[in-house]
Amino acid sequence: MDPLAAADSAADSGLGALLDGIGAGDAPCLTRLYDALSPKVFGLLIALIPDRRVAETVLADVFVEIWETAAGRPRRSTAAEWMIAITRRRAALAREGVAQRVPEPGARRADTGIITL
C-alpha cells in the first residue's frame, strides 16, 4: 500500500482544501502541504527510485507540478490519489531518463516542422 493512500476521508478533505488553496495561488498552502507530505512522498520515491539524488530532484518536480496543476486537478479521484499518480508518473519518467516539465499555462509547443495526419 502506498504511504499516501492511507489517508482517511477527513484527512483527504484536508488535503483537498490545501490543494484548492494551492490552485488559487496560495503559496502558504503549498508550504503546509510540503511540510505535511514531503517525507511520505520522498519515501515512496525512494522505493521507486533507488538513487537518492534523483529522488530528491523528483520530489521537487512533484511539488512544482502540484503547484502548477492544482487548479485543474480532476475531482474524480481523491487528493491523495491524484498526488500519488503525479509521484508515480514522475518516478517513471526519471527511471526512463526523461526530463519532462509540465508546460506553463499558455505555453505553446515548439513547431517541430513535422506534419501529423
Short mmCIF file of the N, C-alpha and C atoms (twelve columns), coordinates in Angstrom:
data_MODEL
# 
_entry.id   MODEL 
# 
loop_
_atom_site.group_PDB 
_atom_site.id 
_atom_site.type_symbol 
_atom_site.label_atom_id 
_atom_site.label_alt_id 
_atom_site.label_comp_id 
_atom_site.label_asym_id 
_atom_site.label_seq_id 
_atom_site.Cartn_x 
_atom_site.Cartn_y 
_atom_site.Cartn_z 
_atom_site.pdbx_PDB_model_num 
ATOM 1   N N  . MET A 1   0.844   -1.185 0.000   1 
ATOM 2   C CA . MET A 1   0.000   0.000  0.000   1 
ATOM 3   C C  . MET A 1   0.885   1.242  0.000   1 
ATOM 4   N N  . ASP A 2   0.514   2.220  -0.832  1 
ATOM 5   C CA . ASP A 2   1.256   3.467  -0.886  1 
ATOM 6   C C  . ASP A 2   1.098   4.223  0.426   1 
ATOM 7   N N  . PRO A 3   2.173   4.854  0.911   1 
ATOM 8   C CA . PRO A 3   2.076   5.595  2.162   1 
ATOM 9   C C  . PRO A 3   1.043   6.717  2.101   1 
ATOM 10  N N  . LEU A 4   0.889   7.334  0.948   1 
ATOM 11  C CA . LEU A 4   -0.069  8.428  0.835   1 
ATOM 12  C C  . LEU A 4   -1.501  7.922  0.800   1 
ATOM 13  N N  . ALA A 5   -1.700  6.684  0.362   1 
ATOM 14  C CA . ALA A 5   -3.048  6.147  0.206   1 
ATOM 15  C C  . ALA A 5   -3.710  5.856  1.541   1 
ATOM 16  N N  . ALA A 6   -2.963  5.892  2.614   1 
ATOM 17  C CA . ALA A 6   -3.516  5.596  3.930   1 
ATOM 18  C C  . ALA A 6   -4.383  6.738  4.466   1 
ATOM 19  N N  . ALA A 7   -4.483  7.820  3.721   1 
ATOM 20  C CA . ALA A 7   -5.275  8.965  4.180   1 
ATOM 21  C C  . ALA A 7   -6.746  8.582  4.263   1 
ATOM 22  N N  . ASP A 8   -7.379  8.898  5.403   1 
ATOM 23  C CA . ASP A 8   -8.815  8.648  5.520   1 
ATOM 24  C C  . ASP A 8   -9.566  9.823  4.898   1 
ATOM 25  N N  . SER A 9   -10.884 9.736  4.879   1 
ATOM 26  C CA . SER A 9   -11.655 10.765 4.175   1 
ATOM 27  C C  . SER A 9   -11.512 12.141 4.815   1 
ATOM 28  N N  . ALA A 10  -11.405 12.209 6.133   1 
ATOM 29  C CA . ALA A 10  -11.226 13.511 6.789   1 
ATOM 30  C C  . ALA A 10  -9.879  14.111 6.421   1 
ATOM 31  N N  . ALA A 11  -8.848  13.277 6.445   1 
ATOM 32  C CA . ALA A 11  -7.520  13.760 6.071   1 
ATOM 33  C C  . ALA A 11  -7.505  14.167 4.606   1 
ATOM 34  N N  . ASP A 12  -8.189  13.375 3.759   1 
ATOM 35  C CA . ASP A 12  -8.197  13.700 2.339   1 
ATOM 36  C C  . ASP A 12  -8.941  15.001 2.077   1 
ATOM 37  N N  . SER A 13  -9.989  15.272 2.840   1 
ATOM 38  C CA . SER A 13  -10.684 16.545 2.639   1 
ATOM 39  C C  . SER A 13  -9.777  17.702 3.051   1 
ATOM 40  N N  . GLY A 14  -8.923  17.471 4.055   1 
ATOM 41  C CA . GLY A 14  -7.933  18.481 4.428   1 
ATOM 42  C C  . GLY A 14  -6.917  18.699 3.323   1 
ATOM 43  N N  . LEU A 15  -6.485  17.591 2.689   1 
ATOM 44  C CA . LEU A 15  -5.576  17.703 1.547   1 
ATOM 45  C C  . LEU A 15  -6.267  18.433 0.404   1 
ATOM 46  N N  . GLY A 16  -7.531  18.098 0.188   1 
ATOM 47  C CA . GLY A 16  -8.288  18.759 -0.872  1 
ATOM 48  C C  . GLY A 16  -8.393  20.255 -0.648  1 
ATOM 49  N N  . ALA A 17  -8.591  20.647 0.604   1 
ATOM 50  C CA . ALA A 17  -8.666  22.077 0.927   1 
ATOM 51  C C  . ALA A 17  -7.328  22.760 0.654   1 
ATOM 52  N N  . LEU A 18  -6.231  22.084 1.008   1 
ATOM 53  C CA . LEU A 18  -4.910  22.649 0.708   1 
ATOM 54  C C  . LEU A 18  -4.711  22.769 -0.795  1 
ATOM 55  N N  . LEU A 19  -5.106  21.733 -1.541  1 
ATOM 56  C CA . LEU A 19  -4.958  21.777 -2.997  1 
ATOM 57  C C  . LEU A 19  -5.822  22.874 -3.609  1 
ATOM 58  N N  . ASP A 20  -7.003  23.087 -3.054  1 
ATOM 59  C CA . ASP A 20  -7.842  24.191 -3.531  1 
ATOM 60  C C  . ASP A 20  -7.132  25.527 -3.312  1 
ATOM 61  N N  . GLY A 21  -6.505  25.683 -2.146  1 
ATOM 62  C CA . GLY A 21  -5.745  26.901 -1.873  1 
ATOM 63  C C  . GLY A 21  -4.568  27.051 -2.814  1 
ATOM 64  N N  . ILE A 22  -3.870  25.952 -3.065  1 
ATOM 65  C CA . ILE A 22  -2.736  25.974 -3.990  1 
ATOM 66  C C  . ILE A 22  -3.223  26.363 -5.382  1 
ATOM 67  N N  . GLY A 23  -4.347  25.787 -5.792  1 
ATOM 68  C CA . GLY A 23  -4.910  26.112 -7.097  1 
ATOM 69  C C  . GLY A 23  -5.272  27.581 -7.231  1 
ATOM 70  N N  . ALA A 24  -5.573  28.214 -6.112  1 
ATOM 71  C CA . ALA A 24  -5.896  29.648 -6.099  1 
ATOM 72  C C  . ALA A 24  -4.644  30.509 -5.954  1 
ATOM 73  N N  . GLY A 25  -3.459  29.861 -5.930  1 
ATOM 74  C CA . GLY A 25  -2.209  30.607 -5.842  1 
ATOM 75  C C  . GLY A 25  -1.748  30.918 -4.437  1 
ATOM 76  N N  . ASP A 26  -2.270  30.215 -3.445  1 
ATOM 77  C CA . ASP A 26  -1.914  30.449 -2.045  1 
ATOM 78  C C  . ASP A 26  -0.640  29.676 -1.699  1 
ATOM 79  N N  . ALA A 27  0.507   30.356 -1.765  1 
ATOM 80  C CA . ALA A 27  1.797   29.715 -1.508  1 
ATOM 81  C C  . ALA A 27  1.902   29.105 -0.109  1 
ATOM 82  N N  . PRO A 28  1.344   29.727 0.947   1 
ATOM 83  C CA . PRO A 28  1.405   29.083 2.263   1 
ATOM 84  C C  . PRO A 28  0.722   27.709 2.290   1 
ATOM 85  N N  . CYS A 29  -0.297  27.514 1.463   1 
ATOM 86  C CA . CYS A 29  -0.927  26.185 1.384   1 
ATOM 87  C C  . CYS A 29  0.061   25.169 0.823   1 
ATOM 88  N N  . LEU A 30  0.852   25.583 -0.173  1 
ATOM 89  C CA . LEU A 30  1.862   24.680 -0.725  1 
ATOM 90  C C  . LEU A 30  2.900   24.351 0.341   1 
ATOM 91  N N  . THR A 31  3.304   25.335 1.115   1 
ATOM 92  C CA . THR A 31  4.268   25.098 2.192   1 
ATOM 93  C C  . THR A 31  3.715   24.099 3.197   1 
ATOM 94  N N  . ARG A 32  2.454   24.270 3.577   1 
ATOM 95  C CA . ARG A 32  1.839   23.340 4.538   1 
ATOM 96  C C  . ARG A 32  1.741   21.933 3.950   1 
ATOM 97  N N  . LEU A 33  1.359   21.831 2.676   1 
ATOM 98  C CA . LEU A 33  1.271   20.524 2.033   1 
ATOM 99  C C  . LEU A 33  2.647   19.867 1.978   1 
ATOM 100 N N  . TYR A 34  3.660   20.638 1.591   1 
ATOM 101 C CA . TYR A 34  5.023   20.110 1.515   1 
ATOM 102 C C  . TYR A 34  5.494   19.647 2.889   1 
ATOM 103 N N  . ASP A 35  5.295   20.464 3.894   1 
ATOM 104 C CA . ASP A 35  5.723   20.096 5.247   1 
ATOM 105 C C  . ASP A 35  5.030   18.825 5.728   1 
ATOM 106 N N  . ALA A 36  3.757   18.684 5.385   1 
ATOM 107 C CA . ALA A 36  2.987   17.525 5.850   1 
ATOM 108 C C  . ALA A 36  3.304   16.253 5.070   1 
ATOM 109 N N  . LEU A 37  3.535   16.374 3.770   1 
ATOM 110 C CA . LEU A 37  3.610   15.166 2.943   1 
ATOM 111 C C  . LEU A 37  4.954   14.865 2.308   1 
ATOM 112 N N  . SER A 38  5.877   15.804 2.303   1 
ATOM 113 C CA . SER A 38  7.138   15.527 1.612   1 
ATOM 114 C C  . SER A 38  7.869   14.300 2.158   1 
ATOM 115 N N  . PRO A 39  7.853   14.022 3.471   1 
ATOM 116 C CA . PRO A 39  8.513   12.787 3.924   1 
ATOM 117 C C  . PRO A 39  7.857   11.529 3.345   1 
ATOM 118 N N  . LYS A 40  6.526   11.515 3.248   1 
ATOM 119 C CA . LYS A 40  5.837   10.350 2.692   1 
ATOM 120 C C  . LYS A 40  6.068   10.234 1.190   1 
ATOM 121 N N  . VAL A 41  6.008   11.369 0.494   1 
ATOM 122 C CA . VAL A 41  6.259   11.354 -0.951  1 
ATOM 123 C C  . VAL A 41  7.690   10.896 -1.204  1 
ATOM 124 N N  . PHE A 42  8.634   11.404 -0.415  1 
ATOM 125 C CA . PHE A 42  10.030  11.007 -0.591  1 
ATOM 126 C C  . PHE A 42  10.209  9.517  -0.305  1 
ATOM 127 N N  . GLY A 43  9.535   9.000  0.709   1 
ATOM 128 C CA . GLY A 43  9.605   7.565  0.999   1 
ATOM 129 C C  . GLY A 43  9.121   6.730  -0.168  1 
ATOM 130 N N  . LEU A 44  8.030   7.157  -0.796  1 
ATOM 131 C CA . LEU A 44  7.529   6.455  -1.975  1 
ATOM 132 C C  . LEU A 44  8.531   6.559  -3.116  1 
ATOM 133 N N  . LEU A 45  9.113   7.734  -3.302  1 
ATOM 134 C CA . LEU A 45  10.094  7.910  -4.377  1 
ATOM 135 C C  . LEU A 45  11.327  7.044  -4.166  1 
ATOM 136 N N  . ILE A 46  11.808  6.946  -2.940  1 
ATOM 137 C CA . ILE A 46  12.979  6.106  -2.654  1 
ATOM 138 C C  . ILE A 46  12.671  4.645  -2.963  1 
ATOM 139 N N  . ALA A 47  11.435  4.226  -2.713  1 
ATOM 140 C CA . ALA A 47  11.049  2.850  -3.047  1 
ATOM 141 C C  . ALA A 47  11.022  2.638  -4.556  1 
ATOM 142 N N  . LEU A 48  10.730  3.692  -5.300  1 
ATOM 143 C CA . LEU A 48  10.617  3.588  -6.755  1 
ATOM 144 C C  . LEU A 48  11.911  3.933  -7.483  1 
ATOM 145 N N  . ILE A 49  12.724  4.798  -6.869  1 
ATOM 146 C CA . ILE A 49  13.974  5.267  -7.485  1 
ATOM 147 C C  . ILE A 49  15.086  5.090  -6.457  1 
ATOM 148 N N  . PRO A 50  15.945  4.107  -6.624  1 
ATOM 149 C CA . PRO A 50  16.977  3.858  -5.613  1 
ATOM 150 C C  . PRO A 50  18.014  4.984  -5.458  1 
ATOM 151 N N  . ASP A 51  18.205  5.801  -6.478  1 
ATOM 152 C CA . ASP A 51  19.195  6.874  -6.426  1 
ATOM 153 C C  . ASP A 51  18.618  8.060  -5.644  1 
ATOM 154 N N  . ARG A 52  19.185  8.317  -4.476  1 
ATOM 155 C CA . ARG A 52  18.661  9.360  -3.584  1 
ATOM 156 C C  . ARG A 52  18.667  10.739 -4.235  1 
ATOM 157 N N  . ARG A 53  19.737  11.072 -4.970  1 
ATOM 158 C CA . ARG A 53  19.809  12.389 -5.612  1 
ATOM 159 C C  . ARG A 53  18.697  12.567 -6.640  1 
ATOM 160 N N  . VAL A 54  18.453  11.523 -7.410  1 
ATOM 161 C CA . VAL A 54  17.377  11.587 -8.401  1 
ATOM 162 C C  . VAL A 54  16.033  11.712 -7.690  1 
ATOM 163 N N  . ALA A 55  15.848  10.943 -6.621  1 
ATOM 164 C CA . ALA A 55  14.593  11.005 -5.862  1 
ATOM 165 C C  . ALA A 55  14.364  12.404 -5.291  1 
ATOM 166 N N  . GLU A 56  15.425  13.064 -4.834  1 
ATOM 167 C CA . GLU A 56  15.293  14.424 -4.309  1 
ATOM 168 C C  . GLU A 56  14.856  15.396 -5.406  1 
ATOM 169 N N  . THR A 57  15.427  15.231 -6.596  1 
ATOM 170 C CA . THR A 57  15.043  16.075 -7.727  1 
ATOM 171 C C  . THR A 57  13.591  15.836 -8.111  1 
ATOM 172 N N  . VAL A 58  13.205  14.570 -8.146  1 
ATOM 173 C CA . VAL A 58  11.828  14.229 -8.500  1 
ATOM 174 C C  . VAL A 58  10.861  14.754 -7.441  1 
ATOM 175 N N  . LEU A 59  11.257  14.724 -6.182  1 
ATOM 176 C CA . LEU A 59  10.416  15.280 -5.114  1 
ATOM 177 C C  . LEU A 59  10.091  16.745 -5.414  1 
ATOM 178 N N  . ALA A 60  11.110  17.501 -5.783  1 
ATOM 179 C CA . ALA A 60  10.880  18.908 -6.129  1 
ATOM 180 C C  . ALA A 60  9.953   19.014 -7.338  1 
ATOM 181 N N  . ASP A 61  10.178  18.170 -8.345  1 
ATOM 182 C CA . ASP A 61  9.329   18.191 -9.541  1 
ATOM 183 C C  . ASP A 61  7.874   17.880 -9.211  1 
ATOM 184 N N  . VAL A 62  7.656   16.941 -8.294  1 
ATOM 185 C CA . VAL A 62  6.289   16.579 -7.895  1 
ATOM 186 C C  . VAL A 62  5.578   17.800 -7.320  1 
ATOM 187 N N  . PHE A 63  6.237   18.512 -6.421  1 
ATOM 188 C CA . PHE A 63  5.577   19.651 -5.790  1 
ATOM 189 C C  . PHE A 63  5.454   20.847 -6.737  1 
ATOM 190 N N  . VAL A 64  6.374   20.982 -7.684  1 
ATOM 191 C CA . VAL A 64  6.209   22.014 -8.718  1 
ATOM 192 C C  . VAL A 64  4.982   21.687 -9.565  1 
ATOM 193 N N  . GLU A 65  4.838   20.427 -9.945  1 
ATOM 194 C CA . GLU A 65  3.671   20.041 -10.739 1 
ATOM 195 C C  . GLU A 65  2.375   20.240 -9.954  1 
ATOM 196 N N  . ILE A 66  2.395   19.915 -8.682  1 
ATOM 197 C CA . ILE A 66  1.209   20.154 -7.850  1 
ATOM 198 C C  . ILE A 66  0.866   21.640 -7.868  1 
ATOM 199 N N  . TRP A 67  1.869   22.491 -7.699  1 
ATOM 200 C CA . TRP A 67  1.647   23.938 -7.705  1 
ATOM 201 C C  . TRP A 67  1.054   24.392 -9.043  1 
ATOM 202 N N  . GLU A 68  1.600   23.868 -10.136 1 
ATOM 203 C CA . GLU A 68  1.200   24.324 -11.468 1 
ATOM 204 C C  . GLU A 68  -0.142  23.765 -11.931 1 
ATOM 205 N N  . THR A 69  -0.573  22.643 -11.377 1 
ATOM 206 C CA . THR A 69  -1.763  21.981 -11.925 1 
ATOM 207 C C  . THR A 69  -2.908  21.804 -10.931 1 
ATOM 208 N N  . ALA A 70  -2.735  22.242 -9.709  1 
ATOM 209 C CA . ALA A 70  -3.765  22.008 -8.685  1 
ATOM 210 C C  . ALA A 70  -5.114  22.614 -9.062  1 
ATOM 211 N N  . ALA A 71  -5.103  23.743 -9.733  1 
ATOM 212 C CA . ALA A 71  -6.373  24.398 -10.080 1 
ATOM 213 C C  . ALA A 71  -7.223  23.531 -11.003 1 
ATOM 214 N N  . GLY A 72  -6.585  22.737 -11.833 1 
ATOM 215 C CA . GLY A 72  -7.334  21.917 -12.783 1 
ATOM 216 C C  . GLY A 72  -7.366  20.443 -12.445 1 
ATOM 217 N N  . ARG A 73  -7.046  20.112 -11.196 1 
ATOM 218 C CA . ARG A 73  -6.989  18.686 -10.848 1 
ATOM 219 C C  . ARG A 73  -8.355  18.036 -11.006 1 
ATOM 220 N N  . PRO A 74  -8.362  16.792 -11.448 1 
ATOM 221 C CA . PRO A 74  -9.645  16.101 -11.620 1 
ATOM 222 C C  . PRO A 74  -10.274 15.783 -10.270 1 
ATOM 223 N N  . ARG A 75  -11.562 15.947 -10.167 1 
ATOM 224 C CA . ARG A 75  -12.269 15.690 -8.912  1 
ATOM 225 C C  . ARG A 75  -12.770 14.253 -8.824  1 
ATOM 226 N N  . ARG A 76  -12.514 13.457 -9.858  1 
ATOM 227 C CA . ARG A 76  -12.990 12.068 -9.828  1 
ATOM 228 C C  . ARG A 76  -12.130 11.189 -8.920  1 
ATOM 229 N N  . SER A 77  -10.948 11.671 -8.555  1 
ATOM 230 C CA . SER A 77  -10.087 10.928 -7.633  1 
ATOM 231 C C  . SER A 77  -9.883  11.763 -6.374  1 
ATOM 232 N N  . THR A 78  -9.438  11.092 -5.309  1 
ATOM 233 C CA . THR A 78  -9.164  11.824 -4.075  1 
ATOM 234 C C  . THR A 78  -7.889  12.638 -4.245  1 
ATOM 235 N N  . ALA A 79  -7.683  13.572 -3.355  1 
ATOM 236 C CA . ALA A 79  -6.470  14.385 -3.386  1 
ATOM 237 C C  . ALA A 79  -5.234  13.495 -3.276  1 
ATOM 238 N N  . ALA A 80  -5.281  12.511 -2.378  1 
ATOM 239 C CA . ALA A 80  -4.138  11.608 -2.198  1 
ATOM 240 C C  . ALA A 80  -3.887  10.794 -3.463  1 
ATOM 241 N N  . GLU A 81  -4.947  10.285 -4.087  1 
ATOM 242 C CA . GLU A 81  -4.779  9.504  -5.323  1 
ATOM 243 C C  . GLU A 81  -4.150  10.352 -6.421  1 
ATOM 244 N N  . TRP A 82  -4.576  11.593 -6.524  1 
ATOM 245 C CA . TRP A 82  -4.041  12.492 -7.540  1 
ATOM 246 C C  . TRP A 82  -2.547  12.739 -7.315  1 
ATOM 247 N N  . MET A 83  -2.162  12.966 -6.059  1 
ATOM 248 C CA . MET A 83  -0.750  13.206 -5.759  1 
ATOM 249 C C  . MET A 83  0.084   11.944 -5.953  1 
ATOM 250 N N  . ILE A 84  -0.467  10.781 -5.633  1 
ATOM 251 C CA . ILE A 84  0.241   9.518  -5.864  1 
ATOM 252 C C  . ILE A 84  0.471   9.324  -7.355  1 
ATOM 253 N N  . ALA A 85  -0.534  9.627  -8.163  1 
ATOM 254 C CA . ALA A 85  -0.397  9.476  -9.614  1 
ATOM 255 C C  . ALA A 85  0.716   10.375 -10.146 1 
ATOM 256 N N  . ILE A 86  0.773   11.613 -9.676  1 
ATOM 257 C CA . ILE A 86  1.848   12.519 -10.087 1 
ATOM 258 C C  . ILE A 86  3.198   11.949 -9.669  1 
ATOM 259 N N  . THR A 87  3.290   11.488 -8.432  1 
ATOM 260 C CA . THR A 87  4.544   10.950 -7.907  1 
ATOM 261 C C  . THR A 87  4.997   9.739  -8.708  1 
ATOM 262 N N  . ARG A 88  4.103   8.811  -8.971  1 
ATOM 263 C CA . ARG A 88  4.456   7.605  -9.728  1 
ATOM 264 C C  . ARG A 88  4.855   7.940  -11.162 1 
ATOM 265 N N  . ARG A 89  4.129   8.863  -11.793 1 
ATOM 266 C CA . ARG A 89  4.467   9.235  -13.170 1 
ATOM 267 C C  . ARG A 89  5.823   9.917  -13.225 1 
ATOM 268 N N  . ARG A 90  6.077   10.816 -12.298 1 
ATOM 269 C CA . ARG A 90  7.380   11.491 -12.262 1 
ATOM 270 C C  . ARG A 90  8.513   10.496 -11.997 1 
ATOM 271 N N  . ALA A 91  8.265   9.526  -11.133 1 
ATOM 272 C CA . ALA A 91  9.279   8.499  -10.864 1 
ATOM 273 C C  . ALA A 91  9.540   7.672  -12.113 1 
ATOM 274 N N  . ALA A 92  8.481   7.312  -12.831 1 
ATOM 275 C CA . ALA A 92  8.642   6.528  -14.060 1 
ATOM 276 C C  . ALA A 92  9.442   7.312  -15.093 1 
ATOM 277 N N  . LEU A 93  9.152   8.596  -15.229 1 
ATOM 278 C CA . LEU A 93  9.909   9.426  -16.166 1 
ATOM 279 C C  . LEU A 93  11.378  9.496  -15.766 1 
ATOM 280 N N  . ALA A 94  11.636  9.627  -14.483 1 
ATOM 281 C CA . ALA A 94  13.019  9.694  -14.010 1 
ATOM 282 C C  . ALA A 94  13.743  8.380  -14.276 1 
ATOM 283 N N  . ARG A 95  13.053  7.266  -14.050 1 
ATOM 284 C CA . ARG A 95  13.676  5.963  -14.312 1 
ATOM 285 C C  . ARG A 95  13.983  5.795  -15.791 1 
ATOM 286 N N  . GLU A 96  13.152  6.353  -16.635 1 
ATOM 287 C CA . GLU A 96  13.374  6.274  -18.080 1 
ATOM 288 C C  . GLU A 96  14.402  7.296  -18.546 1 
ATOM 289 N N  . GLY A 97  14.792  8.192  -17.656 1 
ATOM 290 C CA . GLY A 97  15.766  9.212  -18.015 1 
ATOM 291 C C  . GLY A 97  15.167  10.344 -18.824 1 
ATOM 292 N N  . VAL A 98  13.863  10.508 -18.735 1 
ATOM 293 C CA . VAL A 98  13.186  11.557 -19.487 1 
ATOM 294 C C  . VAL A 98  13.012  12.762 -18.579 1 
ATOM 295 N N  . ALA A 99  13.589  13.872 -18.968 1 
ATOM 296 C CA . ALA A 99  13.404  15.108 -18.203 1 
ATOM 297 C C  . ALA A 99  12.225  15.844 -18.815 1 
ATOM 298 N N  . GLN A 100 11.137  15.850 -18.092 1 
ATOM 299 C CA . GLN A 100 9.932   16.488 -18.612 1 
ATOM 300 C C  . GLN A 100 9.370   17.415 -17.554 1 
ATOM 301 N N  . ARG A 101 9.067   18.629 -17.945 1 
ATOM 302 C CA . ARG A 101 8.424   19.584 -17.047 1 
ATOM 303 C C  . ARG A 101 7.027   19.851 -17.573 1 
ATOM 304 N N  . VAL A 102 6.148   20.125 -16.685 1 
ATOM 305 C CA . VAL A 102 4.793   20.480 -17.084 1 
ATOM 306 C C  . VAL A 102 4.860   21.856 -17.723 1 
ATOM 307 N N  . PRO A 103 4.292   22.012 -18.929 1 
ATOM 308 C CA . PRO A 103 4.341   23.332 -19.561 1 
ATOM 309 C C  . PRO A 103 3.575   24.365 -18.744 1 
ATOM 310 N N  . GLU A 104 4.081   25.566 -18.763 1 
ATOM 311 C CA . GLU A 104 3.409   26.641 -18.046 1 
ATOM 312 C C  . GLU A 104 2.097   26.951 -18.743 1 
ATOM 313 N N  . PRO A 105 1.103   27.382 -17.989 1 
ATOM 314 C CA . PRO A 105 -0.176  27.721 -18.612 1 
ATOM 315 C C  . PRO A 105 0.023   28.734 -19.733 1 
ATOM 316 N N  . GLY A 106 -0.585  28.464 -20.860 1 
ATOM 317 C CA . GLY A 106 -0.481  29.359 -22.006 1 
ATOM 318 C C  . GLY A 106 0.755   29.132 -22.854 1 
ATOM 319 N N  . ALA A 107 1.650   28.230 -22.411 1 
ATOM 320 C CA . ALA A 107 2.860   27.965 -23.191 1 
ATOM 321 C C  . ALA A 107 2.482   27.225 -24.467 1 
ATOM 322 N N  . ARG A 108 3.193   27.528 -25.527 1 
ATOM 323 C CA . ARG A 108 2.937   26.862 -26.805 1 
ATOM 324 C C  . ARG A 108 4.011   25.824 -27.048 1 
ATOM 325 N N  . ARG A 109 3.591   24.758 -27.692 1 
ATOM 326 C CA . ARG A 109 4.553   23.721 -28.058 1 
ATOM 327 C C  . ARG A 109 5.401   24.233 -29.210 1 
ATOM 328 N N  . ALA A 110 6.642   23.822 -29.236 1 
ATOM 329 C CA . ALA A 110 7.540   24.222 -30.310 1 
ATOM 330 C C  . ALA A 110 7.093   23.587 -31.616 1 
ATOM 331 N N  . ASP A 111 7.205   24.337 -32.700 1 
ATOM 332 C CA . ASP A 111 6.872   23.807 -34.013 1 
ATOM 333 C C  . ASP A 111 8.049   22.970 -34.475 1 
ATOM 334 N N  . THR A 112 7.833   21.674 -34.597 1 
ATOM 335 C CA . THR A 112 8.910   20.777 -34.998 1 
ATOM 336 C C  . THR A 112 9.003   20.630 -36.501 1 
ATOM 337 N N  . GLY A 113 8.021   21.172 -37.221 1 
ATOM 338 C CA . GLY A 113 8.021   21.027 -38.664 1 
ATOM 339 C C  . GLY A 113 7.467   19.693 -39.120 1 
ATOM 340 N N  . ILE A 114 7.067   18.860 -38.173 1 
ATOM 341 C CA . ILE A 114 6.520   17.550 -38.507 1 
ATOM 342 C C  . ILE A 114 5.017   17.695 -38.680 1 
ATOM 343 N N  . ILE A 115 4.542   17.184 -39.775 1 
ATOM 344 C CA . ILE A 115 3.112   17.247 -40.039 1 
ATOM 345 C C  . ILE A 115 2.491   15.943 -39.576 1 
ATOM 346 N N  . THR A 116 1.453   16.045 -38.779 1 
ATOM 347 C CA . THR A 116 0.752   14.845 -38.332 1 
ATOM 348 C C  . THR A 116 -0.580  14.758 -39.044 1 
ATOM 349 N N  . LEU A 117 -0.956  13.565 -39.360 1 
ATOM 350 C CA . LEU A 117 -2.231  13.345 -40.053 1 
ATOM 351 C C  . LEU A 117 -3.255  12.806 -39.118 1 
# 
